[in-house]
CSV table of C-alpha atoms in Angstrom, one decimal:
chain,number,residue,atom,x,y,z
A,1,MET,CA,0.0,0.0,0.0
A,2,ALA,CA,1.4,3.3,-1.1
A,3,ASP,CA,1.6,6.3,1.3
A,4,TYR,CA,2.7,9.9,1.2
A,5,PRO,CA,6.4,10.5,0.7
A,6,PRO,CA,8.4,10.7,4.0
A,7,THR,CA,8.5,14.5,4.1
A,8,VAL,CA,4.8,14.7,3.8
A,9,ARG,CA,4.4,12.1,6.6
A,10,GLU,CA,6.5,14.2,8.8
A,11,LEU,CA,4.3,17.3,8.1
A,12,LEU,CA,1.3,15.2,8.9
A,13,ALA,CA,2.8,14.2,12.2
A,14,ALA,CA,3.6,17.8,13.1
A,15,LEU,CA,0.1,18.9,12.3
A,16,ARG,CA,-1.3,16.2,14.5
A,17,GLU,CA,0.5,17.8,17.5
A,18,LEU,CA,-1.9,20.8,17.2
A,19,PRO,CA,-5.1,20.8,19.3
A,20,SER,CA,-8.3,19.6,17.7
A,21,ILE,CA,-6.5,18.5,14.5
A,22,GLY,CA,-7.3,14.8,14.0
A,23,PRO,CA,-6.1,12.5,11.2
A,24,ARG,CA,-8.7,13.7,8.8
A,25,SER,CA,-8.2,17.4,9.4
A,26,ALA,CA,-4.4,16.9,9.2
A,27,GLU,CA,-4.8,15.2,5.8
A,28,ARG,CA,-7.1,17.9,4.5
A,29,LEU,CA,-4.6,20.5,5.5
A,30,VAL,CA,-1.7,18.6,3.9
A,31,LEU,CA,-3.6,18.1,0.6
A,32,PHE,CA,-4.3,21.8,0.6
A,33,LEU,CA,-0.7,22.7,1.4
A,34,LEU,CA,0.6,20.3,-1.3
A,35,ALA,CA,-1.6,21.8,-3.9
A,36,GLU,CA,-1.2,25.5,-3.1
A,37,THR,CA,1.4,27.6,-4.8
A,38,GLY,CA,0.6,31.0,-3.3
A,39,GLY,CA,3.3,30.8,-0.6
A,40,THR,CA,1.1,29.8,2.3
A,41,LYS,CA,3.6,27.1,3.3
A,42,GLU,CA,6.5,29.5,3.3
A,43,ARG,CA,4.5,32.2,5.2
A,44,LEU,CA,3.5,29.7,7.9
A,45,ALA,CA,7.0,28.4,8.3
A,46,ARG,CA,8.5,31.9,8.5
A,47,THR,CA,5.9,33.2,11.1
A,48,LEU,CA,6.1,30.0,13.2
A,49,GLN,CA,9.8,30.5,13.5
A,50,ALA,CA,9.5,34.2,14.2
A,51,VAL,CA,7.0,33.6,16.9
A,52,GLY,CA,9.2,30.9,18.4
A,53,SER,CA,12.3,33.2,18.5
A,54,ARG,CA,10.8,36.6,19.1
A,55,VAL,CA,7.7,36.4,21.3
A,56,ARG,CA,8.3,36.1,25.1
A,57,ALA,CA,6.5,36.9,28.3
A,58,CYS,CA,6.6,40.6,29.3
A,59,SER,CA,9.0,40.8,32.3
A,60,ARG,CA,6.6,42.9,34.2
A,61,CYS,CA,3.1,41.6,33.6
A,62,GLY,CA,3.5,38.3,31.8
A,63,PHE,CA,1.5,39.2,28.6
A,64,TYR,CA,3.0,38.5,25.2
A,65,ALA,CA,5.8,40.8,24.3
A,66,GLU,CA,8.5,41.2,21.6
A,67,GLU,CA,10.5,43.6,23.7
A,68,GLU,CA,11.4,43.6,27.4
A,69,HIS,CA,7.9,45.0,28.2
A,70,CYS,CA,4.6,44.5,26.4
A,71,GLU,CA,2.5,47.0,24.5
A,72,LEU,CA,0.2,47.4,27.5
A,73,CYS,CA,2.9,48.1,30.1
A,74,ARG,CA,4.5,50.6,27.7
A,75,ASP,CA,1.2,52.5,27.3
A,76,SER,CA,1.4,55.5,29.6
A,77,THR,CA,-2.3,56.4,29.1
A,78,ARG,CA,-3.2,53.4,31.2
A,79,ASP,CA,-3.8,53.7,34.9
A,80,PRO,CA,-0.7,52.1,36.5
A,81,LEU,CA,-2.5,51.6,39.9
A,82,LEU,CA,-5.6,49.7,38.7
A,83,TRP,CA,-4.7,46.1,38.1
A,84,CYS,CA,-6.4,43.1,36.7
A,85,ILE,CA,-5.1,39.6,37.6
A,86,VAL,CA,-5.8,36.9,34.9
A,87,ALA,CA,-4.8,33.3,34.5
A,88,SER,CA,-3.4,33.4,31.0
A,89,PRO,CA,-2.2,35.8,28.3
A,90,GLY,CA,-5.2,34.9,26.2
A,91,ASP,CA,-7.5,36.2,29.0
A,92,VAL,CA,-5.8,39.7,28.7
A,93,LEU,CA,-7.0,39.9,25.1
A,94,ARG,CA,-10.5,38.7,26.0
A,95,ILE,CA,-10.8,41.6,28.5
A,96,GLU,CA,-9.2,44.0,26.1
A,97,ARG,CA,-11.9,43.2,23.6
A,98,ALA,CA,-14.6,44.3,26.1
A,99,ALA,CA,-12.9,47.7,25.9
A,100,ALA,CA,-14.0,48.4,29.5
A,101,PHE,CA,-10.7,48.3,31.3
A,102,ARG,CA,-7.9,50.9,31.1
A,103,GLY,CA,-5.5,49.6,33.8
A,104,ARG,CA,-2.6,47.2,33.8
A,105,TYR,CA,-2.6,43.4,34.0
A,106,HIS,CA,-0.8,40.7,35.8
A,107,VAL,CA,-0.8,37.2,34.2
A,108,LEU,CA,-0.6,34.6,37.0
A,109,GLY,CA,0.1,31.7,34.6
A,110,ARG,CA,-1.8,29.1,36.5
A,111,ARG,CA,-4.7,28.6,38.9
A,112,LEU,CA,-5.1,26.4,42.0
A,113,SER,CA,-6.0,22.9,40.9
A,114,PRO,CA,-5.7,20.0,43.4
A,115,LEU,CA,-6.5,17.6,40.5
A,116,GLU,CA,-3.4,18.8,38.6
A,117,GLY,CA,-1.3,19.0,41.8
A,118,ILE,CA,-1.2,22.8,41.9
A,119,GLY,CA,-1.6,23.9,45.5
A,120,PRO,CA,-0.9,27.3,47.0
A,121,GLU,CA,2.9,26.5,47.0
A,122,GLN,CA,2.8,26.0,43.2
A,123,LEU,CA,0.9,29.2,42.6
A,124,PRO,CA,3.4,31.8,41.3
A,125,THR,CA,2.5,34.5,43.9
A,126,GLY,CA,6.2,35.5,44.5
A,127,PRO,CA,6.6,37.7,41.4
A,128,LEU,CA,3.1,39.1,42.0
A,129,LEU,CA,3.8,40.1,45.6
A,130,ALA,CA,7.2,41.5,44.6
A,131,ARG,CA,5.5,43.6,41.9
A,132,ILE,CA,2.8,44.9,44.3
A,133,GLU,CA,5.6,45.8,46.7
A,134,ARG,CA,7.3,47.9,43.9
A,135,GLU,CA,4.3,49.5,42.3
A,136,HIS,CA,1.7,49.8,45.1
A,137,PRO,CA,-1.6,49.3,43.1
A,138,ARG,CA,-4.7,51.1,44.4
A,139,GLU,CA,-7.1,48.4,43.3
A,140,ILE,CA,-6.8,44.8,42.1
A,141,ILE,CA,-9.6,43.1,40.1
A,142,LEU,CA,-9.4,39.3,40.1
A,143,ALA,CA,-10.6,37.8,36.7
A,144,LEU,CA,-9.8,34.2,37.2
A,145,GLY,CA,-13.0,32.5,35.9
A,146,THR,CA,-16.0,31.1,37.6
A,147,ASP,CA,-15.2,27.4,37.5
A,148,ALA,CA,-13.9,25.6,40.6
A,149,GLU,CA,-10.3,26.5,39.9
A,150,GLY,CA,-11.1,30.2,39.3
A,151,GLU,CA,-13.2,30.5,42.4
A,152,ALA,CA,-10.6,28.7,44.6
A,153,THR,CA,-7.7,30.8,43.3
A,154,ALA,CA,-9.7,34.1,43.8
A,155,LEU,CA,-10.6,33.1,47.4
A,156,TYR,CA,-6.9,32.3,48.1
A,157,LEU,CA,-5.5,35.4,46.4
A,158,GLY,CA,-8.2,37.6,47.9
A,159,GLN,CA,-7.0,36.7,51.4
A,160,LEU,CA,-3.3,36.9,50.5
A,161,LEU,CA,-3.6,40.3,48.8
A,162,LYS,CA,-5.8,42.0,51.5
A,163,LYS,CA,-2.6,42.6,53.5
A,164,THR,CA,-1.2,44.7,50.7
A,165,GLY,CA,-3.7,47.5,51.4
A,166,ALA,CA,-5.1,47.4,47.8
A,167,ARG,CA,-8.9,47.2,47.2
A,168,ILE,CA,-9.5,43.7,46.0
A,169,SER,CA,-12.6,42.8,43.9
A,170,SER,CA,-13.7,40.0,41.6
A,171,LEU,CA,-15.6,40.1,38.3
A,172,ALA,CA,-19.4,40.0,38.7
A,173,THR,CA,-21.2,36.7,38.2
A,174,GLY,CA,-24.7,36.8,36.7
A,175,LEU,CA,-26.7,36.5,33.6
A,176,PRO,CA,-24.8,36.8,30.3
A,177,ALA,CA,-25.8,39.8,28.2
A,178,GLY,CA,-28.2,39.4,25.3
A,179,GLY,CA,-30.2,36.4,26.4
A,180,GLY,CA,-33.4,35.4,28.2
A,181,LEU,CA,-33.6,33.5,31.5
A,182,GLU,CA,-34.0,30.3,29.5
A,183,PHE,CA,-30.3,30.3,28.5
A,184,ALA,CA,-29.0,30.6,32.1
A,185,ASP,CA,-28.2,27.6,34.2
A,186,SER,CA,-29.5,27.4,37.7
A,187,VAL,CA,-26.1,28.1,39.4
A,188,THR,CA,-25.7,31.3,37.3
A,189,LEU,CA,-29.3,32.3,38.2
A,190,SER,CA,-28.7,31.8,41.9
A,191,TYR,CA,-25.6,34.1,41.6
A,192,ALA,CA,-27.6,36.6,39.6
A,193,LEU,CA,-30.2,36.7,42.4
A,194,ALA,CA,-27.7,37.0,45.2
A,195,GLY,CA,-25.9,39.8,43.3
A,196,ARG,CA,-29.1,41.7,42.3
A,197,ARG,CA,-28.7,45.5,42.0
A,198,GLU,CA,-31.3,48.0,43.1
A,199,LEU,CA,-32.6,50.2,40.4
B,1,MET,CA,-7.4,48.1,22.8
B,2,ALA,CA,-4.3,45.8,23.0
B,3,ASP,CA,-3.7,43.1,20.5
B,4,TYR,CA,-1.2,40.4,19.9
B,5,PRO,CA,2.4,41.5,19.1
B,6,PRO,CA,3.0,41.9,15.3
B,7,THR,CA,4.7,38.6,14.8
B,8,VAL,CA,1.8,36.7,16.4
B,9,ARG,CA,-0.6,38.6,14.2
B,10,GLU,CA,1.3,37.5,11.1
B,11,LEU,CA,1.1,33.9,12.2
B,12,LEU,CA,-2.7,34.3,12.8
B,13,ALA,CA,-3.0,35.7,9.2
B,14,ALA,CA,-1.0,32.8,7.8
B,15,LEU,CA,-3.1,30.2,9.7
B,16,ARG,CA,-6.3,31.9,8.3
B,17,GLU,CA,-5.1,30.9,4.8
B,18,LEU,CA,-5.7,27.3,5.6
B,19,PRO,CA,-9.0,25.7,4.7
B,20,SER,CA,-11.6,25.5,7.5
B,21,ILE,CA,-9.5,27.5,9.9
B,22,GLY,CA,-11.7,30.5,10.9
B,23,PRO,CA,-10.7,33.3,13.3
B,24,ARG,CA,-11.5,31.3,16.4
B,25,SER,CA,-9.7,28.2,15.3
B,26,ALA,CA,-6.7,30.3,14.3
B,27,GLU,CA,-6.6,32.0,17.7
B,28,ARG,CA,-6.9,28.6,19.5
B,29,LEU,CA,-4.0,27.3,17.5
B,30,VAL,CA,-1.9,30.4,18.2
B,31,LEU,CA,-2.6,30.3,21.9
B,32,PHE,CA,-1.5,26.6,21.9
B,33,LEU,CA,1.6,27.4,19.9
B,34,LEU,CA,2.6,30.3,22.1
B,35,ALA,CA,2.3,28.2,25.2
B,36,GLU,CA,3.9,25.0,24.0
B,37,THR,CA,7.7,24.4,24.5
B,38,GLY,CA,7.9,20.9,23.1
B,39,GLY,CA,9.2,22.1,19.7
B,40,THR,CA,5.9,21.8,17.7
B,41,LYS,CA,6.5,25.3,16.2
B,42,GLU,CA,9.9,24.3,15.0
B,43,ARG,CA,8.8,20.9,13.7
B,44,LEU,CA,5.9,22.5,11.8
B,45,ALA,CA,8.2,25.2,10.3
B,46,ARG,CA,10.8,22.7,9.3
B,47,THR,CA,8.4,20.2,7.7
B,48,LEU,CA,6.5,22.9,5.9
B,49,GLN,CA,9.7,24.1,4.3
B,50,ALA,CA,10.8,20.6,3.5
B,51,VAL,CA,7.5,19.8,1.8
B,52,GLY,CA,7.6,23.0,-0.2
B,53,SER,CA,11.1,22.4,-1.4
B,54,ARG,CA,11.3,18.6,-1.8
B,55,VAL,CA,7.8,17.3,-2.8
B,56,ARG,CA,6.9,17.5,-6.5
B,57,ALA,CA,4.7,15.6,-8.9
B,58,CYS,CA,6.0,12.3,-10.3
B,59,SER,CA,7.1,13.0,-13.8
B,60,ARG,CA,5.4,9.8,-15.0
B,61,CYS,CA,2.0,9.6,-13.2
B,62,GLY,CA,1.6,12.8,-11.3
B,63,PHE,CA,1.5,11.4,-7.8
B,64,TYR,CA,3.6,13.0,-5.0
B,65,ALA,CA,7.2,12.2,-5.3
B,66,GLU,CA,10.5,13.3,-3.7
B,67,GLU,CA,12.5,11.9,-6.6
B,68,GLU,CA,12.0,11.9,-10.3
B,69,HIS,CA,9.5,9.0,-10.0
B,70,CYS,CA,7.1,8.3,-7.2
B,71,GLU,CA,7.1,5.2,-4.9
B,72,LEU,CA,4.4,3.6,-7.0
B,73,CYS,CA,6.1,4.0,-10.3
B,74,ARG,CA,9.3,2.6,-8.9
B,75,ASP,CA,7.5,-0.5,-7.5
B,76,SER,CA,8.3,-3.3,-10.0
B,77,THR,CA,5.8,-5.7,-8.4
B,78,ARG,CA,2.9,-3.6,-9.7
B,79,ASP,CA,1.3,-4.4,-13.0
B,80,PRO,CA,2.6,-1.7,-15.5
B,81,LEU,CA,-0.2,-2.4,-18.0
B,82,LEU,CA,-3.2,-2.0,-15.7
B,83,TRP,CA,-3.9,1.7,-15.1
B,84,CYS,CA,-6.2,3.8,-13.0
B,85,ILE,CA,-6.9,7.4,-13.9
B,86,VAL,CA,-7.8,9.6,-11.0
B,87,ALA,CA,-8.4,13.4,-10.6
B,88,SER,CA,-6.0,14.2,-7.8
B,89,PRO,CA,-3.0,12.8,-5.9
B,90,GLY,CA,-5.2,12.4,-2.8
B,91,ASP,CA,-7.4,10.0,-4.8
B,92,VAL,CA,-4.4,7.7,-5.4
B,93,LEU,CA,-4.1,7.3,-1.6
B,94,ARG,CA,-7.8,6.7,-1.2
B,95,ILE,CA,-7.7,3.8,-3.7
B,96,GLU,CA,-4.4,2.5,-2.1
B,97,ARG,CA,-6.2,2.3,1.2
B,98,ALA,CA,-8.8,0.0,-0.3
B,99,ALA,CA,-5.8,-2.4,-1.0
B,100,ALA,CA,-7.6,-3.8,-4.0
B,101,PHE,CA,-5.5,-2.4,-6.9
B,102,ARG,CA,-2.0,-3.4,-7.8
B,103,GLY,CA,-1.5,-1.5,-11.1
B,104,ARG,CA,-0.2,2.0,-11.9
B,105,TYR,CA,-1.9,5.4,-11.7
B,106,HIS,CA,-2.3,8.5,-13.8
B,107,VAL,CA,-3.2,11.7,-12.0
B,108,LEU,CA,-5.2,13.8,-14.4
B,109,GLY,CA,-5.0,17.0,-12.3
B,110,ARG,CA,-8.4,18.3,-13.2
B,111,ARG,CA,-11.9,17.3,-14.4
B,112,LEU,CA,-14.3,18.8,-16.9
B,113,SER,CA,-16.2,21.6,-15.3
B,114,PRO,CA,-18.1,24.1,-17.4
B,115,LEU,CA,-18.8,26.2,-14.3
B,116,GLU,CA,-15.1,26.6,-13.7
B,117,GLY,CA,-14.4,27.1,-17.4
B,118,ILE,CA,-12.7,23.8,-17.8
B,119,GLY,CA,-13.7,22.3,-21.2
B,120,PRO,CA,-12.1,19.5,-23.2
B,121,GLU,CA,-9.3,21.8,-24.4
B,122,GLN,CA,-8.3,22.6,-20.7
B,123,LEU,CA,-8.2,18.9,-19.8
B,124,PRO,CA,-4.5,17.8,-19.7
B,125,THR,CA,-5.0,14.8,-22.0
B,126,GLY,CA,-1.8,15.5,-23.9
B,127,PRO,CA,0.6,14.0,-21.3
B,128,LEU,CA,-1.9,11.1,-20.8
B,129,LEU,CA,-2.0,10.2,-24.5
B,130,ALA,CA,1.7,10.5,-24.8
B,131,ARG,CA,2.2,8.1,-21.9
B,132,ILE,CA,-0.3,5.7,-23.3
B,133,GLU,CA,1.6,5.8,-26.6
B,134,ARG,CA,4.9,5.0,-24.8
B,135,GLU,CA,3.6,2.3,-22.4
B,136,HIS,CA,0.7,0.7,-24.1
B,137,PRO,CA,-1.6,-0.2,-21.1
B,138,ARG,CA,-3.8,-3.2,-21.4
B,139,GLU,CA,-6.6,-1.9,-19.3
B,140,ILE,CA,-7.5,1.6,-18.0
B,141,ILE,CA,-9.9,2.1,-15.1
B,142,LEU,CA,-11.5,5.5,-14.8
B,143,ALA,CA,-12.0,6.6,-11.1
B,144,LEU,CA,-13.1,10.2,-11.4
B,145,GLY,CA,-16.0,10.3,-9.1
B,146,THR,CA,-19.8,10.1,-9.5
B,147,ASP,CA,-20.6,13.8,-9.4
B,148,ALA,CA,-21.5,15.7,-12.6
B,149,GLU,CA,-17.8,16.6,-13.2
B,150,GLY,CA,-16.6,13.0,-12.7
B,151,GLU,CA,-19.3,11.5,-15.0
B,152,ALA,CA,-18.7,14.1,-17.7
B,153,THR,CA,-14.9,13.6,-17.6
B,154,ALA,CA,-15.3,9.8,-17.7
B,155,LEU,CA,-17.7,10.0,-20.7
B,156,TYR,CA,-15.3,12.2,-22.6
B,157,LEU,CA,-12.1,10.2,-21.7
B,158,GLY,CA,-13.9,6.9,-22.4
B,159,GLN,CA,-14.5,8.0,-26.0
B,160,LEU,CA,-11.0,9.5,-26.4
B,161,LEU,CA,-9.2,6.5,-25.0
B,162,LYS,CA,-11.2,3.8,-26.9
B,163,LYS,CA,-8.9,4.5,-30.0
B,164,THR,CA,-5.9,3.4,-28.0
B,165,GLY,CA,-7.0,-0.2,-28.0
B,166,ALA,CA,-6.9,-0.5,-24.2
B,167,ARG,CA,-9.9,-1.9,-22.3
B,168,ILE,CA,-11.7,1.1,-20.6
B,169,SER,CA,-13.8,0.7,-17.5
B,170,SER,CA,-15.2,2.9,-14.8
B,171,LEU,CA,-15.7,2.2,-11.0
B,172,ALA,CA,-19.0,0.5,-10.2
B,173,THR,CA,-21.8,2.8,-8.8
B,174,GLY,CA,-24.1,1.2,-6.2
B,175,LEU,CA,-24.9,0.8,-2.6
B,176,PRO,CA,-22.0,1.7,-0.2
B,177,ALA,CA,-20.8,-1.2,1.9
B,178,GLY,CA,-22.0,-1.7,5.4
B,179,GLY,CA,-25.4,0.0,5.3
B,180,GLY,CA,-29.1,-0.7,4.8
B,181,LEU,CA,-31.2,0.7,2.0
B,182,GLU,CA,-32.3,3.5,4.3
B,183,PHE,CA,-28.9,5.1,3.9
B,184,ALA,CA,-28.9,5.2,0.1
B,185,ASP,CA,-30.3,8.1,-1.9
B,186,SER,CA,-32.6,7.4,-4.8
B,187,VAL,CA,-30.0,8.1,-7.5
B,188,THR,CA,-27.6,5.6,-5.9
B,189,LEU,CA,-30.4,3.1,-5.7
B,190,SER,CA,-31.4,3.5,-9.3
B,191,TYR,CA,-27.7,2.9,-10.3
B,192,ALA,CA,-27.6,-0.1,-8.0
B,193,LEU,CA,-30.7,-1.5,-9.7
B,194,ALA,CA,-29.4,-0.9,-13.2
B,195,GLY,CA,-26.0,-2.5,-12.3
B,196,ARG,CA,-27.5,-5.5,-10.4
B,197,ARG,CA,-25.4,-8.7,-10.5
B,198,GLU,CA,-26.8,-12.2,-11.0
B,199,LEU,CA,-26.0,-14.6,-8.1
């Protein structure tokens, strides 16, 4: 039984390392890449290498950067004393897209997760506390998610950070925008009831 | 509003050139690639470049090759006088996986398609006829698909190739294996009836 040439098989194997790319998707991508002559292969190869060699974590906040500090930390129009702590660099972009926050971020990198063996000792709070010591934020918003890991991490950090004197808050839990009650699960509804706002 | 660093945006754009990769899939892949440290980026970049520079069409049959001739054309255990004409190199692999054909292939490259402006003049029959002239196949099986383009191309090629003296046939149309009648559409059923075999 014939198969792809060795080089193509290696590309197939590399594509299979990507998330949600199964054998069929990988083969469809390979057939496209073998047929195309518009330079997609070369552009992909070049940008993959560039990302691997140039992109790193901002030494201050942990977001993606191509220099010592990221675009956000270099932006002097942002409030340096209002912080938002998130779990991953992708979360920074999600909040940025809401266009409702003009402060600085701190990317924690991981959340408490007993199942994955991440306890309070494994949580990288050292760099966070050192940065707070240096920069003295006025307010810190915890945006760590509303699943078990997010809630546990927020609870732990909330207690830890209270000593710093900053105002600590967490994102509101409630009904998502743009939908009727029929789209909300009962846990979300109970949070929305508990957090009701007077009009 | 902050965004990814420029290099990451270029990788996002390159990924979007791939089929069935939309903005969300591209972003998920990028977030994975930014986080991974196992060398996936480098392996992908290297294999993409290798495929671009090393893989070409077999000068005899048109299948993928890394040398002048492909693995299939170099395999002397295959019947050189039994041919199968397919539309694309991917079709060669599909037939190989059925493990029911031990002859040689010829990749046509395109099929008749009035909608795409591909008429008989645009069909690359020149190299096919020249190869038949050189190699004198005994039998030629047309495996061009059962959609309108496939049927039209088979009809046209069938008439053209009859003059060569080779036996010309086309893949059987009928019920797919492993399913009841409820899974077959009426056109397939009518073909299956017309092509019924005596037991």
